[in-house]
mmCIF file of C-alpha atoms and ligand atoms in Angstrom:
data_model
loop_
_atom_site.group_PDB
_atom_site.id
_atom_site.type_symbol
_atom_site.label_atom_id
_atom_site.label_comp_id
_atom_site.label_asym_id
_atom_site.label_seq_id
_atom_site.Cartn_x
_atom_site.Cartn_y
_atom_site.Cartn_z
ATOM 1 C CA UNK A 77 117.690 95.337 93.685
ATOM 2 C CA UNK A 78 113.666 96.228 93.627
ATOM 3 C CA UNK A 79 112.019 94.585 96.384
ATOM 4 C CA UNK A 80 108.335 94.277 94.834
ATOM 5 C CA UNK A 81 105.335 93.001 96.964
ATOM 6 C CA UNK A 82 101.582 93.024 97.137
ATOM 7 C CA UNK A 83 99.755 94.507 99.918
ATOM 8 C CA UNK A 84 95.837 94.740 100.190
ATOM 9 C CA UNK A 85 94.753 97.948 101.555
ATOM 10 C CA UNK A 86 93.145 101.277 101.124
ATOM 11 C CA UNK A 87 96.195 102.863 99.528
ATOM 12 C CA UNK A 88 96.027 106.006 101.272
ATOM 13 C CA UNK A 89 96.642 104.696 104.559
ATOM 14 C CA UNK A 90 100.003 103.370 103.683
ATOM 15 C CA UNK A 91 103.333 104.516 105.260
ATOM 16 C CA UNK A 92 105.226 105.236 102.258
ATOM 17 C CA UNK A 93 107.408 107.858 100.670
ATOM 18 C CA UNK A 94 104.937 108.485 97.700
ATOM 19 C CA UNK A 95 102.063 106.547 96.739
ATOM 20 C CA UNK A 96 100.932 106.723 93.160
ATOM 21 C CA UNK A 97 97.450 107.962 92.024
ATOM 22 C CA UNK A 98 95.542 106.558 89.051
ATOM 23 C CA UNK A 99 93.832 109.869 87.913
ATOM 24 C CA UNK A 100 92.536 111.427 84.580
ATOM 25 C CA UNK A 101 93.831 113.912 82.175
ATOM 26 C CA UNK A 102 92.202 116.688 83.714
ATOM 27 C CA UNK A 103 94.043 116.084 86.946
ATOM 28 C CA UNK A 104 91.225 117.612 89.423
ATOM 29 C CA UNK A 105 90.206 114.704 91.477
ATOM 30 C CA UNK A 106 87.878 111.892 90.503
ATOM 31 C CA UNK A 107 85.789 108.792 91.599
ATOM 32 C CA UNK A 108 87.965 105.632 92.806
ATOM 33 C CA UNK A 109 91.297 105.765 94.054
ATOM 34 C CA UNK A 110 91.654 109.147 93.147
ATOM 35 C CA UNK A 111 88.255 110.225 94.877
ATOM 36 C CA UNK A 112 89.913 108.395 97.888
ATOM 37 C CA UNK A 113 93.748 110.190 97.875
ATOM 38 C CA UNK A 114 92.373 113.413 97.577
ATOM 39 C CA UNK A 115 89.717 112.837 100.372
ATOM 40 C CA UNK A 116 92.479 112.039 102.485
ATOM 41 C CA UNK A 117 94.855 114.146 100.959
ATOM 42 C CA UNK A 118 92.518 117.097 101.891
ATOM 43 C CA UNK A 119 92.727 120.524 99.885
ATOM 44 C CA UNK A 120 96.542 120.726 99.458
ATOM 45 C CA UNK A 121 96.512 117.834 97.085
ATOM 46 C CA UNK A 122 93.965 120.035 94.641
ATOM 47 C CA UNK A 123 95.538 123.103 95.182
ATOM 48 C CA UNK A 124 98.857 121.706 93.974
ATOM 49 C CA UNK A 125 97.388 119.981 90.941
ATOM 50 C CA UNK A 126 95.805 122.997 89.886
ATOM 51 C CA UNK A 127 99.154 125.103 90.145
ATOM 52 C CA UNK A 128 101.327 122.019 89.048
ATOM 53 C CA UNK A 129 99.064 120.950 86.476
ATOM 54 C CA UNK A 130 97.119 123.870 84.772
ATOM 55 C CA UNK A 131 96.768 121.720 81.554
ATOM 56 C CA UNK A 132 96.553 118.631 83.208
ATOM 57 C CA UNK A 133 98.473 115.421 82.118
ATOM 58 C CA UNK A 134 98.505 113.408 79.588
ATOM 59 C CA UNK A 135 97.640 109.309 79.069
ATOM 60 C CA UNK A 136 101.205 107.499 80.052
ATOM 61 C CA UNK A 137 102.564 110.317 81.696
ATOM 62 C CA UNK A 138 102.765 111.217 85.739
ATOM 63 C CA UNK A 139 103.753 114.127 87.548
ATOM 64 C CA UNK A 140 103.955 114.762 91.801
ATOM 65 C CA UNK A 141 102.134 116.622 93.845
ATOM 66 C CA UNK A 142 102.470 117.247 97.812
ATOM 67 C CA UNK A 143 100.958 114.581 99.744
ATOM 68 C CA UNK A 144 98.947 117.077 101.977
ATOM 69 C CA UNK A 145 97.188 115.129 104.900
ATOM 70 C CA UNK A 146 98.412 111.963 103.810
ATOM 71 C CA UNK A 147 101.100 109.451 105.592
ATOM 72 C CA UNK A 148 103.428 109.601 102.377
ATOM 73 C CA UNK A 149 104.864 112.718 101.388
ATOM 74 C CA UNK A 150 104.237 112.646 97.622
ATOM 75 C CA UNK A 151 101.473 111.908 95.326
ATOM 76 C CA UNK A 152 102.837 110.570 92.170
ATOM 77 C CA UNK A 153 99.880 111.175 89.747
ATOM 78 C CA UNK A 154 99.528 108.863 86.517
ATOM 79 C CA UNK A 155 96.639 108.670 83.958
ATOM 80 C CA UNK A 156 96.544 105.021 82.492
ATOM 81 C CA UNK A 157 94.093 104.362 79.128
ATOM 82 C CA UNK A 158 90.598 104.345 79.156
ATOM 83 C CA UNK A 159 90.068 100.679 78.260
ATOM 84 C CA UNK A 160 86.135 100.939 78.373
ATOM 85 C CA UNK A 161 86.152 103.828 76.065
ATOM 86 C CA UNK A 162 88.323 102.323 73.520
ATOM 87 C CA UNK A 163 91.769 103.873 74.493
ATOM 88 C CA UNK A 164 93.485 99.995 74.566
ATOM 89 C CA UNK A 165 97.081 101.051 73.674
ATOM 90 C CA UNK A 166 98.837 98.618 76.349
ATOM 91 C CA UNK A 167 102.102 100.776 76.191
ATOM 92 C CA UNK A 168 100.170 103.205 77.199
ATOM 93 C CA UNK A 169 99.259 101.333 80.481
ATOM 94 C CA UNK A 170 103.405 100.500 80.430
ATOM 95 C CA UNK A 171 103.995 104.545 80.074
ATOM 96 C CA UNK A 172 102.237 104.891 82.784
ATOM 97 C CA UNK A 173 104.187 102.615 85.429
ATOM 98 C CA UNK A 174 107.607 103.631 83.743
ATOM 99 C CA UNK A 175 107.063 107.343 84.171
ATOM 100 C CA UNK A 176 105.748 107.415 87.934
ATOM 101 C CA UNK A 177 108.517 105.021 88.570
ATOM 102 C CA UNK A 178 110.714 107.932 86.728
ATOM 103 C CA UNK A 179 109.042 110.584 88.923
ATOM 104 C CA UNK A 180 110.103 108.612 92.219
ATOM 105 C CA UNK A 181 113.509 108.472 91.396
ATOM 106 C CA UNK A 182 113.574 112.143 90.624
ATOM 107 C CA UNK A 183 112.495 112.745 94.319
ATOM 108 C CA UNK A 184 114.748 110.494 95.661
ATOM 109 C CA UNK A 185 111.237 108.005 97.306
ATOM 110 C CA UNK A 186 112.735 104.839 98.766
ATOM 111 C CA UNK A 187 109.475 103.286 99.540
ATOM 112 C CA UNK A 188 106.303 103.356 96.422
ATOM 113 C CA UNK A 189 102.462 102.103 96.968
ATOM 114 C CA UNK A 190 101.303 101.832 93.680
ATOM 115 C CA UNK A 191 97.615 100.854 92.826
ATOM 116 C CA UNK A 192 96.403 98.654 89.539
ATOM 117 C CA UNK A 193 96.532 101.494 87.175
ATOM 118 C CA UNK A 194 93.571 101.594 84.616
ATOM 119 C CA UNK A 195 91.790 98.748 86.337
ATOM 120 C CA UNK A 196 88.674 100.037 88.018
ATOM 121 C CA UNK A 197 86.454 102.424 86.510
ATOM 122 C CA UNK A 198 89.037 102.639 83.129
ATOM 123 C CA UNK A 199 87.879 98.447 82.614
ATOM 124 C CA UNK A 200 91.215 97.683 81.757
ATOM 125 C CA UNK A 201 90.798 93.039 81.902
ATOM 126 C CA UNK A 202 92.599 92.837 85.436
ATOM 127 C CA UNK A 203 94.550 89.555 84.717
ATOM 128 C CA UNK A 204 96.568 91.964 81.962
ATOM 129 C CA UNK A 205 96.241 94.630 84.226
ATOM 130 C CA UNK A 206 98.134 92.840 86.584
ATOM 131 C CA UNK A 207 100.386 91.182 84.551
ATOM 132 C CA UNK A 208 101.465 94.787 82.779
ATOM 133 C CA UNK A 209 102.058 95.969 86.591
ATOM 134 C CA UNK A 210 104.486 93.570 87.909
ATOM 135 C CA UNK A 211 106.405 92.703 84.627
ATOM 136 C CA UNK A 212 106.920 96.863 84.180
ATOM 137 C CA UNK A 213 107.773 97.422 87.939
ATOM 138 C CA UNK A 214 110.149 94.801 87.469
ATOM 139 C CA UNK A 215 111.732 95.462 84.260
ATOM 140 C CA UNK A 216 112.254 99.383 84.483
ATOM 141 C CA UNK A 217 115.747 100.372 85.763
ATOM 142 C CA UNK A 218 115.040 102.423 89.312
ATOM 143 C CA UNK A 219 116.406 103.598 92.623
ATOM 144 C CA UNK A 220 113.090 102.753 94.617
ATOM 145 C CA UNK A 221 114.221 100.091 96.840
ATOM 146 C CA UNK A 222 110.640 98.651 97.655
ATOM 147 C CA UNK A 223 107.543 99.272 95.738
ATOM 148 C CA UNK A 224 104.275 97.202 96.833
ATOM 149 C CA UNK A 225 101.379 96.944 94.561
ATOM 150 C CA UNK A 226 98.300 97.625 96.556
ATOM 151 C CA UNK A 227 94.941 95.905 95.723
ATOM 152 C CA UNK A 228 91.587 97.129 96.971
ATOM 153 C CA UNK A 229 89.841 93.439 96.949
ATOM 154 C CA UNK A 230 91.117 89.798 97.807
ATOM 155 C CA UNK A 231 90.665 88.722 94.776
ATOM 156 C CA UNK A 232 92.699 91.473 93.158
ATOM 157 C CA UNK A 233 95.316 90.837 95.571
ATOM 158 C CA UNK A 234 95.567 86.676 95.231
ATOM 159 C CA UNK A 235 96.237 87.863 91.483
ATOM 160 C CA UNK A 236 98.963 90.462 91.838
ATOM 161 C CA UNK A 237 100.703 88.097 94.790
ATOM 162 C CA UNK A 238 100.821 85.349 92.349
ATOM 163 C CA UNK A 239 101.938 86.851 89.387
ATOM 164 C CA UNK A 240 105.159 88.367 91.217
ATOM 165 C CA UNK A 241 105.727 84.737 92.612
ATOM 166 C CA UNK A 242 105.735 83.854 88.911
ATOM 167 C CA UNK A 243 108.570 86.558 88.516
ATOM 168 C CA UNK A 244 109.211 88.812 85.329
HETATM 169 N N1 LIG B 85 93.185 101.874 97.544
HETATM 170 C C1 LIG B 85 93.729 100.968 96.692
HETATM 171 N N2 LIG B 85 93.156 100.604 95.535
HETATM 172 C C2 LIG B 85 91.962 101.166 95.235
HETATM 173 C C3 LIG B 85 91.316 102.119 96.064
HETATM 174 C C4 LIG B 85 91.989 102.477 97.276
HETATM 175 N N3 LIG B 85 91.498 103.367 98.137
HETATM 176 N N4 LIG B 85 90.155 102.494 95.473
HETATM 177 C C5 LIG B 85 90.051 101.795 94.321
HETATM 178 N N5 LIG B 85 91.133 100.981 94.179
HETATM 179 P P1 LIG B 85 90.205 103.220 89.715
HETATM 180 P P2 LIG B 85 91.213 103.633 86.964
HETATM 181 C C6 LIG B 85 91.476 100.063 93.091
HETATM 182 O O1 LIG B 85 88.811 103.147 89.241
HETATM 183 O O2 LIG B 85 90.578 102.366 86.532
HETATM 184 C C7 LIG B 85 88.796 107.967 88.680
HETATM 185 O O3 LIG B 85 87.538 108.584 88.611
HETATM 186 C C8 LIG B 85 90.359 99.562 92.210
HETATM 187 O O4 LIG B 85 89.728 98.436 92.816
HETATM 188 O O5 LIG B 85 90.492 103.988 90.947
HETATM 189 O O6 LIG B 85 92.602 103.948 86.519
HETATM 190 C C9 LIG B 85 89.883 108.825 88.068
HETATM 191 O O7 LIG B 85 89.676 110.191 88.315
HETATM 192 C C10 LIG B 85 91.120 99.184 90.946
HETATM 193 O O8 LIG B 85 91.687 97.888 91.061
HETATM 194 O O9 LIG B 85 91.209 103.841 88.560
HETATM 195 C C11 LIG B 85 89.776 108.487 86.622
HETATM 196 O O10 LIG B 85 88.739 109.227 86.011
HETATM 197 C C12 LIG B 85 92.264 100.202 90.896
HETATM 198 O O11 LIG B 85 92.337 100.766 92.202
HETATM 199 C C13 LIG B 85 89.406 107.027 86.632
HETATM 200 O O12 LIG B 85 88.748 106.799 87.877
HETATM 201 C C14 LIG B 85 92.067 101.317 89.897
HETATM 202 O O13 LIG B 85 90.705 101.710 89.892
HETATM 203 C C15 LIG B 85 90.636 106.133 86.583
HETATM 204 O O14 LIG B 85 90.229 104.807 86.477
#
């Protein structure tokens, strides 16, 4: 049985097997949480993108890299849709839950941080943001025993605590 909560904090400072990392297609760092993980992250985080990743990733899919610098071991990278340039495809936004949730079962992570996927600088509406998290984390079959949604902002994280009171 998943134990899901929601935590508010700078992701990258949480004491987790893997965190997850809402990145882009190209897979070589970016603004947001991604700027942050691979700030903290340091070099090894790039280095293994680039080798991992030589193509990059594609919307809905994830793939790890090492942690580097970071508390958790694993960075579980994911590229959710580009709401604010049209890409509004909500399984897409599903995908990309499901498959880093896939990804962490494949290493065998007990313990997930996982941020709001496609909600920042991708505009996806954060009420459906939120909604697409918890009902996803909830309803995909996995072996990670706890997974906490981490928001950045109080107000973020009063909407992702009461949507999992709500349940799936
Ligand atoms: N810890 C936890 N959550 C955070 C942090 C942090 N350190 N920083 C931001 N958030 P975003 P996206 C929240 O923009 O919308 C990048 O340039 C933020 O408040 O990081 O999927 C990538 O390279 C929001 O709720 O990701 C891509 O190009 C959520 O994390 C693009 O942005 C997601 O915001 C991806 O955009």
């Amino acid at each position: 049985m998943i134990r899901l909560t929601a935590v508010q904090a700078d992701i990258t400072t949480q004491r987790v097997d893997a965190i997850v990392n809402a990145a882009n297609r190209a897979m070589r760092g970016g603004g947001g949480v991604d700027g942050a993980i691979h700030r903290a992250g340091g070099t090894a985080v790039l280095r293994d993108c680039i080798a991992r990743f030589p193509h990059g990733l594609a919307t809905g899919d994830a793939g790890w890299t090492t942690g580097g610098d970071l508390p958790a071991r694993w960075v579980i990278h994911t590229v959710g849709p580009n709401f604010s340039i049209g890409e509004r495809d909500r399984s897409l936004l599903i995908s990309a839950y499901r498959r880093s949730l896939e990804v962490a079962s494949e290493l065998g992570v007990a313990s997930l941080a996982v941020p709001l996927i496609s909600a920042g600088i991708y505009g996806w509406p954060k009420d459906d943001a939120v909604d697409a998290a918890v009902t996803t984390i909830l309803e995909t079959p996995t072996d990670v025993a706890d997974v906490r949604i981490v928001a950045f902002d109080r107000a973020s994280f009063d909407l992702v605590r009461r949507r999992i009171d709500a349940g799936a």
